[in-house]
Every structure is written in structure tokens, then in C-alpha cells.
Short mmCIF file of C-alpha atoms in Angstrom, two decimals:
data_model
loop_
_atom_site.label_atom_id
_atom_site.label_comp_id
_atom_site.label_asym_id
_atom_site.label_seq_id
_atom_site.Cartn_x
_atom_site.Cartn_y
_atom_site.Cartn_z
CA UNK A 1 0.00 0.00 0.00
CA UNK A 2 2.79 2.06 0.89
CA UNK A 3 3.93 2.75 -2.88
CA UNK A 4 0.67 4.11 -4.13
CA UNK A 5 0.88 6.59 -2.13
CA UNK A 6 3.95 8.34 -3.87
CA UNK A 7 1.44 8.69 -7.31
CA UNK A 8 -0.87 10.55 -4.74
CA UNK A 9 1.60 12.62 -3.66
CA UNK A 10 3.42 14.09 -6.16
CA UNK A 11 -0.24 14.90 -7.87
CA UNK A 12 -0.95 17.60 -5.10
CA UNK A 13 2.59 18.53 -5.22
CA UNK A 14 1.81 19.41 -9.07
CA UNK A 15 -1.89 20.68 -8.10
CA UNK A 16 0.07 23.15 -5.47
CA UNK A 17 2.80 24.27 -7.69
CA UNK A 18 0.35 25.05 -10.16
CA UNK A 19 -2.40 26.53 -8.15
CA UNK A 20 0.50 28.93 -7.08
CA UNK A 21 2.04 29.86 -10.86
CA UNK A 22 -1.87 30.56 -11.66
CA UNK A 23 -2.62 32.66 -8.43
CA UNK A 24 -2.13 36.40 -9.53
CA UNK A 25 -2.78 39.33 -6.72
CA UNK A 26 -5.07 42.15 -6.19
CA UNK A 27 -3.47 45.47 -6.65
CA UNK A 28 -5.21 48.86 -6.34
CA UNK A 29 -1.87 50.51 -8.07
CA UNK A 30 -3.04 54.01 -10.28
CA UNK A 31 -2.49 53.01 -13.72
CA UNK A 32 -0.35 56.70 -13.95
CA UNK A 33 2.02 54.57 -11.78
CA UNK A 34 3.69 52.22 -14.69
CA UNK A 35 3.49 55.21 -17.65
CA UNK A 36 5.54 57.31 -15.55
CA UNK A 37 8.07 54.51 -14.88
CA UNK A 38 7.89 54.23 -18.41
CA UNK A 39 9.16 57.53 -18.69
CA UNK A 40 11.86 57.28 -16.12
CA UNK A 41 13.67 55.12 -18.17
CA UNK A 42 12.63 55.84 -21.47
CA UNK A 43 13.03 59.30 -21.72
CA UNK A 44 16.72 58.98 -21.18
CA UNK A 45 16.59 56.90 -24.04
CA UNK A 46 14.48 59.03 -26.36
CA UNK A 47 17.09 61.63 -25.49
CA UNK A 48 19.96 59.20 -26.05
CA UNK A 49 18.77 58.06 -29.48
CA UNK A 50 18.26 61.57 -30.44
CA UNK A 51 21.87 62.45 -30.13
CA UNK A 52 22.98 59.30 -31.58
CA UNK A 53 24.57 58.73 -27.67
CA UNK A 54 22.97 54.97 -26.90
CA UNK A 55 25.23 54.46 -24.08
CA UNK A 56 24.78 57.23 -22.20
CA UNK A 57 21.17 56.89 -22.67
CA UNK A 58 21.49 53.14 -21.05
CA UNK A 59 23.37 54.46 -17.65
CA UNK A 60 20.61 57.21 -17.17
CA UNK A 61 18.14 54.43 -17.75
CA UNK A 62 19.51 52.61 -15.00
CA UNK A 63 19.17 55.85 -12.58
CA UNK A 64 15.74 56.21 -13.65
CA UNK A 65 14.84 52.64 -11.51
CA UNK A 66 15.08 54.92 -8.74
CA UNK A 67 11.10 56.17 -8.90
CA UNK A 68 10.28 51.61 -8.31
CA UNK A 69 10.92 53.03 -5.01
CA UNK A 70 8.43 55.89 -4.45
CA UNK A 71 6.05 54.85 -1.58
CA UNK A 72 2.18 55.61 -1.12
CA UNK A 73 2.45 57.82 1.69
CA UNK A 74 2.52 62.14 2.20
CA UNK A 75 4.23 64.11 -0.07
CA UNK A 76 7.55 65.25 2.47
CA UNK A 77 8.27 61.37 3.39
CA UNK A 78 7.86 60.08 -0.45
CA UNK A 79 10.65 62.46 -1.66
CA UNK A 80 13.20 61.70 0.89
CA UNK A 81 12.49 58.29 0.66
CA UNK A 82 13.27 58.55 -3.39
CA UNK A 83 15.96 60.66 -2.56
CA UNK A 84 17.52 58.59 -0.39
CA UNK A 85 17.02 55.90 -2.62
CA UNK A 86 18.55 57.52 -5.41
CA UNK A 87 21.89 58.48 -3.71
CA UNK A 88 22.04 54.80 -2.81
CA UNK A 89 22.43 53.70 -6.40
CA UNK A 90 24.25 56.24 -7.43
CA UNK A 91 26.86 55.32 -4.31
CA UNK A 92 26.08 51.39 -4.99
CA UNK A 93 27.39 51.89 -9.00
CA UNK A 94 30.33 54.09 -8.42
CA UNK A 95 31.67 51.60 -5.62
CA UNK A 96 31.30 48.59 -8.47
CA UNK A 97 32.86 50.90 -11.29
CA UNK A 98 35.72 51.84 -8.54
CA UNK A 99 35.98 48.04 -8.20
CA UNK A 100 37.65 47.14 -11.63
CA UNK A 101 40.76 49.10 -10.05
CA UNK A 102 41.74 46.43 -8.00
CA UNK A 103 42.32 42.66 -9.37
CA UNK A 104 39.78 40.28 -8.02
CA UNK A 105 37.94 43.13 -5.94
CA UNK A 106 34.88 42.66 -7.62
CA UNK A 107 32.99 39.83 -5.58
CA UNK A 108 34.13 41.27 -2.02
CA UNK A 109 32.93 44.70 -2.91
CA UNK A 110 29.67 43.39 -4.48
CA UNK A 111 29.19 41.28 -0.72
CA UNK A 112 30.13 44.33 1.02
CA UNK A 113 27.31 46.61 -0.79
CA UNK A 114 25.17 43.78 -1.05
CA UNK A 115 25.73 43.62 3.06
CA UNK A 116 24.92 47.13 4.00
CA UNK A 117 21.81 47.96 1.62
CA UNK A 118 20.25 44.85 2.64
CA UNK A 119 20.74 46.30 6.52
CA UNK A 120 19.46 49.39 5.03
CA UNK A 121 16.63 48.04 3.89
CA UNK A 122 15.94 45.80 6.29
CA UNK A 123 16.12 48.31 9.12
CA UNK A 124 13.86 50.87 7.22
CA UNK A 125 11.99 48.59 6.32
CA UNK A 126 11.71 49.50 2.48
CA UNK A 127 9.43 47.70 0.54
CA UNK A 128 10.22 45.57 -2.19
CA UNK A 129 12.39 45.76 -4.75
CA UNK A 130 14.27 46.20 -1.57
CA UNK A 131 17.66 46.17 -2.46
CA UNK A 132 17.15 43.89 -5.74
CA UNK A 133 17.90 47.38 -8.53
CA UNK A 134 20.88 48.83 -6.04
CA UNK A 135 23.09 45.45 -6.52
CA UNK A 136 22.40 45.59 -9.69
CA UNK A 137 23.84 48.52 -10.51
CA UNK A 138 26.83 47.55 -8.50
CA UNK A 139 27.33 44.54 -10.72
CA UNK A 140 26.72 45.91 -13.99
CA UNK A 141 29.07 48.77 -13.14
CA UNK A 142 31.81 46.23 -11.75
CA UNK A 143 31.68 44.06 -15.27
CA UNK A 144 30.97 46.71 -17.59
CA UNK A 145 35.70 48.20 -17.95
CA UNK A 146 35.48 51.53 -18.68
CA UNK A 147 38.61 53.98 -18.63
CA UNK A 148 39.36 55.26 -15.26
CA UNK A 149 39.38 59.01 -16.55
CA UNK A 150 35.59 57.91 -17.52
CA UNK A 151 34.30 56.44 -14.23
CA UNK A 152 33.09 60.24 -12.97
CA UNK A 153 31.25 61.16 -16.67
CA UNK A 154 29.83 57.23 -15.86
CA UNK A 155 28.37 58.26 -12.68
CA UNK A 156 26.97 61.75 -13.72
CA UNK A 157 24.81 60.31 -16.08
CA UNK A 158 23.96 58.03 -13.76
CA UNK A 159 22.65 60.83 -11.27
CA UNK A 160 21.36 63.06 -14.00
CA UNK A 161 18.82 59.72 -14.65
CA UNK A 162 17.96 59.47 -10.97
CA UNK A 163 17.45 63.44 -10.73
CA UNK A 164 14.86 63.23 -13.52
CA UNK A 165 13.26 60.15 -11.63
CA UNK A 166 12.72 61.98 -8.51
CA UNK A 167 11.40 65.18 -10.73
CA UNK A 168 8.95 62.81 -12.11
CA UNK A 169 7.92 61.29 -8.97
CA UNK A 170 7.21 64.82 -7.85
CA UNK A 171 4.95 65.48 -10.75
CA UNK A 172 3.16 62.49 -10.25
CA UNK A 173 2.62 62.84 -6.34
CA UNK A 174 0.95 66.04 -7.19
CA UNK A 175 -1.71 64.65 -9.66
CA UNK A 176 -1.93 61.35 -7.44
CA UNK A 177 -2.18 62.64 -3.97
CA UNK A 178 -5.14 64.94 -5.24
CA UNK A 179 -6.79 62.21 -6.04
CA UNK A 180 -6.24 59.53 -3.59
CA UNK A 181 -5.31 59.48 0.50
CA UNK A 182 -1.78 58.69 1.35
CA UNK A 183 -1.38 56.12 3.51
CA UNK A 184 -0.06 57.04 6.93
CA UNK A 185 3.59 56.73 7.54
CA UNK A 186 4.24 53.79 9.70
CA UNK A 187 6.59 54.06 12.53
CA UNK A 188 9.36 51.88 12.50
CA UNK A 189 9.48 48.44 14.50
CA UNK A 190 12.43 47.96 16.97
CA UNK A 191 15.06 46.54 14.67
CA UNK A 192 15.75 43.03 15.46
CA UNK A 193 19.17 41.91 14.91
CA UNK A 194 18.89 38.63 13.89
CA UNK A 195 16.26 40.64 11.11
CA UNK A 196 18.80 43.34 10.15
CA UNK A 197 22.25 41.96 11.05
CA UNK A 198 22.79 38.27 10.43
CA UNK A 199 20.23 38.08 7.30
CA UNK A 200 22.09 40.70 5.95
CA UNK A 201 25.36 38.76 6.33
CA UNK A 202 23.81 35.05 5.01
CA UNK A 203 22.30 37.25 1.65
CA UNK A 204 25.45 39.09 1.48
CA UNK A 205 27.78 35.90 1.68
CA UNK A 206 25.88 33.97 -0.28
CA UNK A 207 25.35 37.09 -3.42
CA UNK A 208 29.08 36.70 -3.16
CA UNK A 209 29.27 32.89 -3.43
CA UNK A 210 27.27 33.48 -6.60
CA UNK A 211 29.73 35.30 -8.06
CA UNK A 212 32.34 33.48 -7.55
CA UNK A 213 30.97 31.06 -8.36
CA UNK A 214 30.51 33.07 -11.88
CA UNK A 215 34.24 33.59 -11.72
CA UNK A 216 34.95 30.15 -11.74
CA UNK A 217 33.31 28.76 -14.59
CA UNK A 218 34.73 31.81 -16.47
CA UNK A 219 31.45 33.50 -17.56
CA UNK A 220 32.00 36.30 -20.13
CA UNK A 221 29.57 38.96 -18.16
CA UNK A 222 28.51 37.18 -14.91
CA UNK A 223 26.72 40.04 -13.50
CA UNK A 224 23.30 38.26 -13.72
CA UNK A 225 24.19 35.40 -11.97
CA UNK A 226 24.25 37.60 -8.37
CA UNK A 227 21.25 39.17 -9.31
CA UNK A 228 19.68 36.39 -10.30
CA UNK A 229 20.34 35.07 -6.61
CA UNK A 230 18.96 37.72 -5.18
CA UNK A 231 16.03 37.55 -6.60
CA UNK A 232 15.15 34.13 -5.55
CA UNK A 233 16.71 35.23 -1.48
CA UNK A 234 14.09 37.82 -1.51
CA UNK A 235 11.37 35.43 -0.40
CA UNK A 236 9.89 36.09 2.70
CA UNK A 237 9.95 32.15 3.30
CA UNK A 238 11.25 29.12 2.43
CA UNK A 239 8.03 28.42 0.27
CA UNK A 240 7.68 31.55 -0.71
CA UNK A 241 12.19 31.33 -1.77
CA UNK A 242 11.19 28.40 -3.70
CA UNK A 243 8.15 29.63 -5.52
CA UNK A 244 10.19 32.75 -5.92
CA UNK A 245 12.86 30.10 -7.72
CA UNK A 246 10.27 28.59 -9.83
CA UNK A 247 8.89 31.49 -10.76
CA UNK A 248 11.93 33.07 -12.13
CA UNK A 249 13.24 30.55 -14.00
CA UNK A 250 10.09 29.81 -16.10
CA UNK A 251 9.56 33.03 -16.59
CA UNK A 252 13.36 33.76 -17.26
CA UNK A 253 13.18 30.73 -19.63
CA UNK A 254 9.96 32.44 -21.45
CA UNK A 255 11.48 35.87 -21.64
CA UNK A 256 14.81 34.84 -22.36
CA UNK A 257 12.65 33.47 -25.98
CA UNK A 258 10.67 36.74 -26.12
CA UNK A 259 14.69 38.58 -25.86
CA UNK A 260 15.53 36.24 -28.59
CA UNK A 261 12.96 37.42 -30.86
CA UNK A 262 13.06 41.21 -29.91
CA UNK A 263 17.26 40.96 -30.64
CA UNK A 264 16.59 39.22 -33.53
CA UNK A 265 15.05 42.38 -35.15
CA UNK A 266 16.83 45.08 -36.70
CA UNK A 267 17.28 47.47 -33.55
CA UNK A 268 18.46 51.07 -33.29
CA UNK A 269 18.66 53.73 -30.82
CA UNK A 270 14.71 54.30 -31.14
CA UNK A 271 13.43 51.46 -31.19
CA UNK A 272 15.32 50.65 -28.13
CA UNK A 273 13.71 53.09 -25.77
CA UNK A 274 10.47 52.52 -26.62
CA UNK A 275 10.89 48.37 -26.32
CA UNK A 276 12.51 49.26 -22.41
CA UNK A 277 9.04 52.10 -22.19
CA UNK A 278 6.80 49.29 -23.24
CA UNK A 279 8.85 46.67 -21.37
CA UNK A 280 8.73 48.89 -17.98
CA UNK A 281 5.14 49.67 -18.13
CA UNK A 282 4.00 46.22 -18.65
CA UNK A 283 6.51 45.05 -15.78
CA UNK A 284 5.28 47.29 -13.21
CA UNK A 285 1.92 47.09 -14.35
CA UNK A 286 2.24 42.59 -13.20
CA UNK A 287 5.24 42.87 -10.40
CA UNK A 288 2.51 43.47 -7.98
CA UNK A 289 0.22 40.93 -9.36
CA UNK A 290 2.56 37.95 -10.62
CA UNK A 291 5.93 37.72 -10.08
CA UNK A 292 6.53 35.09 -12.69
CA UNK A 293 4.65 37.17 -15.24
CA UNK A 294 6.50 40.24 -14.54
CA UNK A 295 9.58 37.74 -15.05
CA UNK A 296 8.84 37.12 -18.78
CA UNK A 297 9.48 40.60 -19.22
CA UNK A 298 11.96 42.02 -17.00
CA UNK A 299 14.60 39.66 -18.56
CA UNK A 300 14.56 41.68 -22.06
CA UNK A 301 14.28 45.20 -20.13
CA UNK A 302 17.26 44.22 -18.22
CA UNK A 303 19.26 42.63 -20.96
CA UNK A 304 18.27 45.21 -23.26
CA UNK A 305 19.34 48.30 -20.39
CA UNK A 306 22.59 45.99 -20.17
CA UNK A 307 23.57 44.65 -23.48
CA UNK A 308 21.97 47.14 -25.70
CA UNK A 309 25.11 49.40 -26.23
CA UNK A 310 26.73 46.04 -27.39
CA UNK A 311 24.02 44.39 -30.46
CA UNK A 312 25.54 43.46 -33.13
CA UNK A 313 29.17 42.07 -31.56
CA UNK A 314 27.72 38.87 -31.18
CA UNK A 315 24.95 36.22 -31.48
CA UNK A 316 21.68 37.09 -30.14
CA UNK A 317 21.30 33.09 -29.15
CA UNK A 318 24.84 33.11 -27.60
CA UNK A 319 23.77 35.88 -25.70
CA UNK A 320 20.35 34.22 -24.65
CA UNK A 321 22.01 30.96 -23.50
CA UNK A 322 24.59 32.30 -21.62
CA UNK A 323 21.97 34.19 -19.43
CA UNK A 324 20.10 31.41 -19.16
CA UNK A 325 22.76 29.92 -17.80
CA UNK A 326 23.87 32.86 -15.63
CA UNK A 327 19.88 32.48 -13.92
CA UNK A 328 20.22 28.54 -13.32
CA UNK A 329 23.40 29.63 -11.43
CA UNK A 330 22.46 32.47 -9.67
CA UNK A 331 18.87 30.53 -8.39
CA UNK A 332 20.39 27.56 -7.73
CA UNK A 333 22.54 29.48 -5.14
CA UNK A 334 20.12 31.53 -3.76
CA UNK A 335 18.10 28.35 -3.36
CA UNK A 336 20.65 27.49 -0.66
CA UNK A 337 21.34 30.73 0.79
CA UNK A 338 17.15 30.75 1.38
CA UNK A 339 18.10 27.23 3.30
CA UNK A 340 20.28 29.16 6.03
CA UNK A 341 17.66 31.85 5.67
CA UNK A 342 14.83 30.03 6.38
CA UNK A 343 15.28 26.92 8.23
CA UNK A 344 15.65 27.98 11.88
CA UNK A 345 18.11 25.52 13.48
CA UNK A 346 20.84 26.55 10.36
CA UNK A 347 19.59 30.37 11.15
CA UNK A 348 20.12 30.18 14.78
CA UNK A 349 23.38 28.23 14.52
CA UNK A 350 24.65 31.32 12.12
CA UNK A 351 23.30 33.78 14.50
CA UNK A 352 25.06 32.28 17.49
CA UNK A 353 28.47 32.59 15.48
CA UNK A 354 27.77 36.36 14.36
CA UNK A 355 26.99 36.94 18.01
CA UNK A 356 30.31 35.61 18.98
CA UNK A 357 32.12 38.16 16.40
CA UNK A 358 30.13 41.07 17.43
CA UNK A 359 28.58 41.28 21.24
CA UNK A 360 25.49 43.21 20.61
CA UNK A 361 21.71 43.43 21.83
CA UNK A 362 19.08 41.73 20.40
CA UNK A 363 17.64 45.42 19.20
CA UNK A 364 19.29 48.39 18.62
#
């Protein structure tokens, strides 16, 4: 009897995994909330492709992820919080440009910044993406060489793309808070350090263990791989890790197909920024509904925003199998950092160790 059980079984294991891929979320987001993302990274581009100046266009793009943070709340505490937010990437990317300086610096910095936003985050409790878009700048910035004499021009576009994101963000808090309440600002919980501290540490190690991880199997551009891990660590759970996982790799493996057929037209600096407009809209438009949707089409936005200065040097599917790649990696990894995250006697056992290292209180 024992035996037919295991047919059972893995039947509502299938019914569950699917019943969770098919589940999508309420949201009551204002549909002015993905056009103007849109236009915090597209109008960079517009500008860009104007001036025939692609890459410049691309780095102001990436500031422009700065308004994904704007919260809900009064007018005074959403700008500082966007601010704030965008200082933090612009800090995050010049630490991974300043990176390439050094030989091998590239995975301790990346665990270093990967370290303290995650703290950051944690202890303001910011809302997701959390501190998913500010290591990502970090590692595009540490794998993208550039001249050293070019690392401040780098960074200045950067900030000019966050600048216009938090302009933006104030034009649309005045339309949006005449409209709707804000919701009340929430005051902060005592930070707990296990919380704050030691999860920092186990998703900063193990962001780093990705990429080296990278390093070893000698990927050409292995800055997806970490962000592909964090991704998957941002799971509030160990279910919720591994649905996070499953998630992202089918819809990685759906939009890495949907990249191939978007490279495989005849691109230029137009038609660029309004695929990442289109791309951005229709991402923030499902991240609060579906994560796995929203994952079919934040793969091209980000390999577009990353690669796009590059088409043409290569094979679009060479370029589409090494990311795939790159997100097996990076998931796989995080799959085991969400372990130590997650499962409470590995947790505790970590905790105990940090605790040794640095005598603290249990809130500070």
C-alpha cells in the first residue's frame, strides 16, 4: 500500500505548484504609476537616441529605476524616501565601477554593498524591490571596464537619470495625492538583529558565493548570476524562496525566448527606448500581481538596459544561453542561501556565530 501513495503525492505537489504559478494578486496601483516609470527610463533613451549617444542613454536608464521606489504615503516622506534611494544607487554603481581598479575586488565589494543595503533596507523597512535594482547597478558597473578618466562622466549620467526620476515622482505625487489618501507613515518596528544583522550577512555571503561562483566557470559577463540570486533570497519564506525560484526561471526561460525574438530584429537607438518604455510599463503594471509574469518581461528590459550598447558584436542566441545559464546559477545558489535563511536551526546556529564576532543586543 505504501507505494501508491507516492502517485498521490506528487499529484498535489503538481496541483500546489500550479495553483501557485496561476494565483495572480489584487493590486489597487493608479495606472499613472507604470506610464511614468515608463518615462523614467525611457526618456533617457528618447534623449539618447536623439543624439545618436545609446550608451549614455542606457546608464541614465539605469538611474531612472530609482522612482520603483516611491512609496504611497505624504508628499515630504515620499521624496526623501526617493531621494535617499537615489543616492544609494548612485553610491552602490560608483563603488562597483571603482571596483575594476583592483584585481579580483569585484565579488568582495559586491558582498560588502550587497551587506549594507540589505541592513538598510531591512532596518527601514523598504518595501520591495528592496535592495534587488541597487546590486544591480553595482554589478553591472563592476563588469561593464570603462577607462578610469571615464568612471566620474559614468556616474553623472547616472545621477542626471535618478534626478529626472525623482522630478517625475514629484509630478506624479501632485496629480496622485489629489486624487487619492496617502497612507499614513508607519513608525518603524524595533530593529531586530537577527532581522537586520545576520540576514544581511547570510544574503550578502551567499550574493558573493554566486559570483564566484561566476568567476569560476569563467562566464564572459557574470553580472546576472548575483542578481539572479537575489532575486530568488528575496522570499519572505522558504516556500515563498522556492516559488520565488520557480517562478523566475520559467519566466526567465519564457522571456529569455521573447529577448531572442526582440534581438533578432533590426534594432536602433529608437526602437530601443520605446521596447525598455513598453517593457517597464507592462513590468510594473504585473510585479505586484505575478511575479513570474512580470519575469517574462523584465529579462529583455534588463538585458536590453545591459547589453543594448553592445548588439551586433555577437549572437543574439549566444547571448540568450549564456543568461540562461547565468539564472540557473544564480537561483540555484540563492536556493541554498534561502536554506540558512529560512530553516531555523541553520539560522540560529549562524546567528550564534555572528553573536560571537560582534557582542550586541538583540535590538538596537
Amino acid at each position: 500500500m505504501q507505494p501508491a501513495r507516492w502517485p498521490q503525492g506528487i499529484r498535489a505537489l503538481i496541483a500546489r505548484e500550479w495553483q501557485q504559478l496561476r494565483s495572480f494578486q489584487a493590486s489597487d496601483r493608479p495606472w499613472q504609476m507604470p506610464l511614468t516609470a515608463a518615462l523614467a527610463t525611457g526618456l533617457p533613451l528618447l534623449i539618447a537616441a536623439w543624439t545618436g549617444q545609446l550608451g549614455f542613454g542606457l546608464l541614465s536608464s539605469l538611474g531612472g529605476m530609482a522612482f520603483l521606489y516611491l512609496p504611497a504615503t505624504p508628499m515630504h516622506h515620499r521624496m526623501v524616501t526617493i531621494m535617499a534611494c537615489s543616492f544609494g544607487l548612485i553610491a552602490s554603481f560608483t563603488l562597483g565601477l571603482l571596483s575594476q581598479l583592483l584585481p579580483l575586488a569585484a565579488a568582495p565589494v559586491l558582498t560588502v554593498i550587497t551587506i549594507l543595503v540589505t541592513m538598510i533596507c531591512r532596518f527601514y523597512r523598504l518595501p520591495p524591490p528592496g535592495s534587488y535594482f541597487f546590486v544591480m547597478v553595482a554589478a553591472l558597473a563592476a563588469y561593464t571596464p570603462v577607462p578610469v578618466l571615464q568612471i566620474p562622466l559614468r556616474v553623472g549620467l547616472l545621477a542626471m537619470g535618478s534626478l529626472l526620476a525623482c522630478v517625475l515622482a514629484f509630478g506624479y505625487s501632485l496629480h496622485v495625492l489629489r486624487q487619492r489618501t496617502p497612507r499614513p507613515i508607519q513608525p518603524l518596528p524595533a530593529a531586530d538583529f537577527d532581522f537586520v544583522v545576520v540576514d544581511a550577512l547570510i544574503i550578502g555571503l551567499t550574493v558573493g558565493l554566486s559570483l564566484l561562483l561566476a568567476e569560476l566557470l569563467q562566464l564572459e559577463r557574470p553580472y546576472w548570476v548575483p542578481v539572479s540570486c537575489l532575486a530568488v533570497l528575496q522570499g519572505a519564506s522558504l516556500r515563498a524562496v522556492w516559488n520565488r525560484q520557480l517562478q523566475r526561471l520559467l519566466g526567465t526561460a519564457l522571456g529569455l525566448l521573447l529577448t531572442w525574438a526582440v534581438l533578432s530584429l533590426p534594432l536602433n537607438g529608437w526602437s530601443v527606448a520605446l521596447l525598455v518604455m513598453l517593457l517597464s510599463g507592462v513590468v510594473e503594471t504585473l510585479v505586484v500581481r505575478h511575479y513570474g509574469m512580470a519575469a517574462v518581461f523584465i529579462t529583455p528590459m534588463a538585458i536590453l538596459l545591459a547589453e543594448a550598447a553592445h548588439l551586433g558584436q555577437g549572437s543574439p542566441t549566444g547571448l540568450i544561453e549564456a543568461r540562461f545559464y547565468d539564472t540557473l546559477a544564480g537561483g540555484l545558489v540563492g536556493l541554498l542561501g534561502g536554506l540558512s535563511l529560512h530553516r531555523p536551526p541553520l539560522r540560529q546556529g549562524i546567528s550564534q556565530l555572528v553573536r560571537r564576532v560582534l557582542p550586541v543586543k538583540d535590538t538596537f
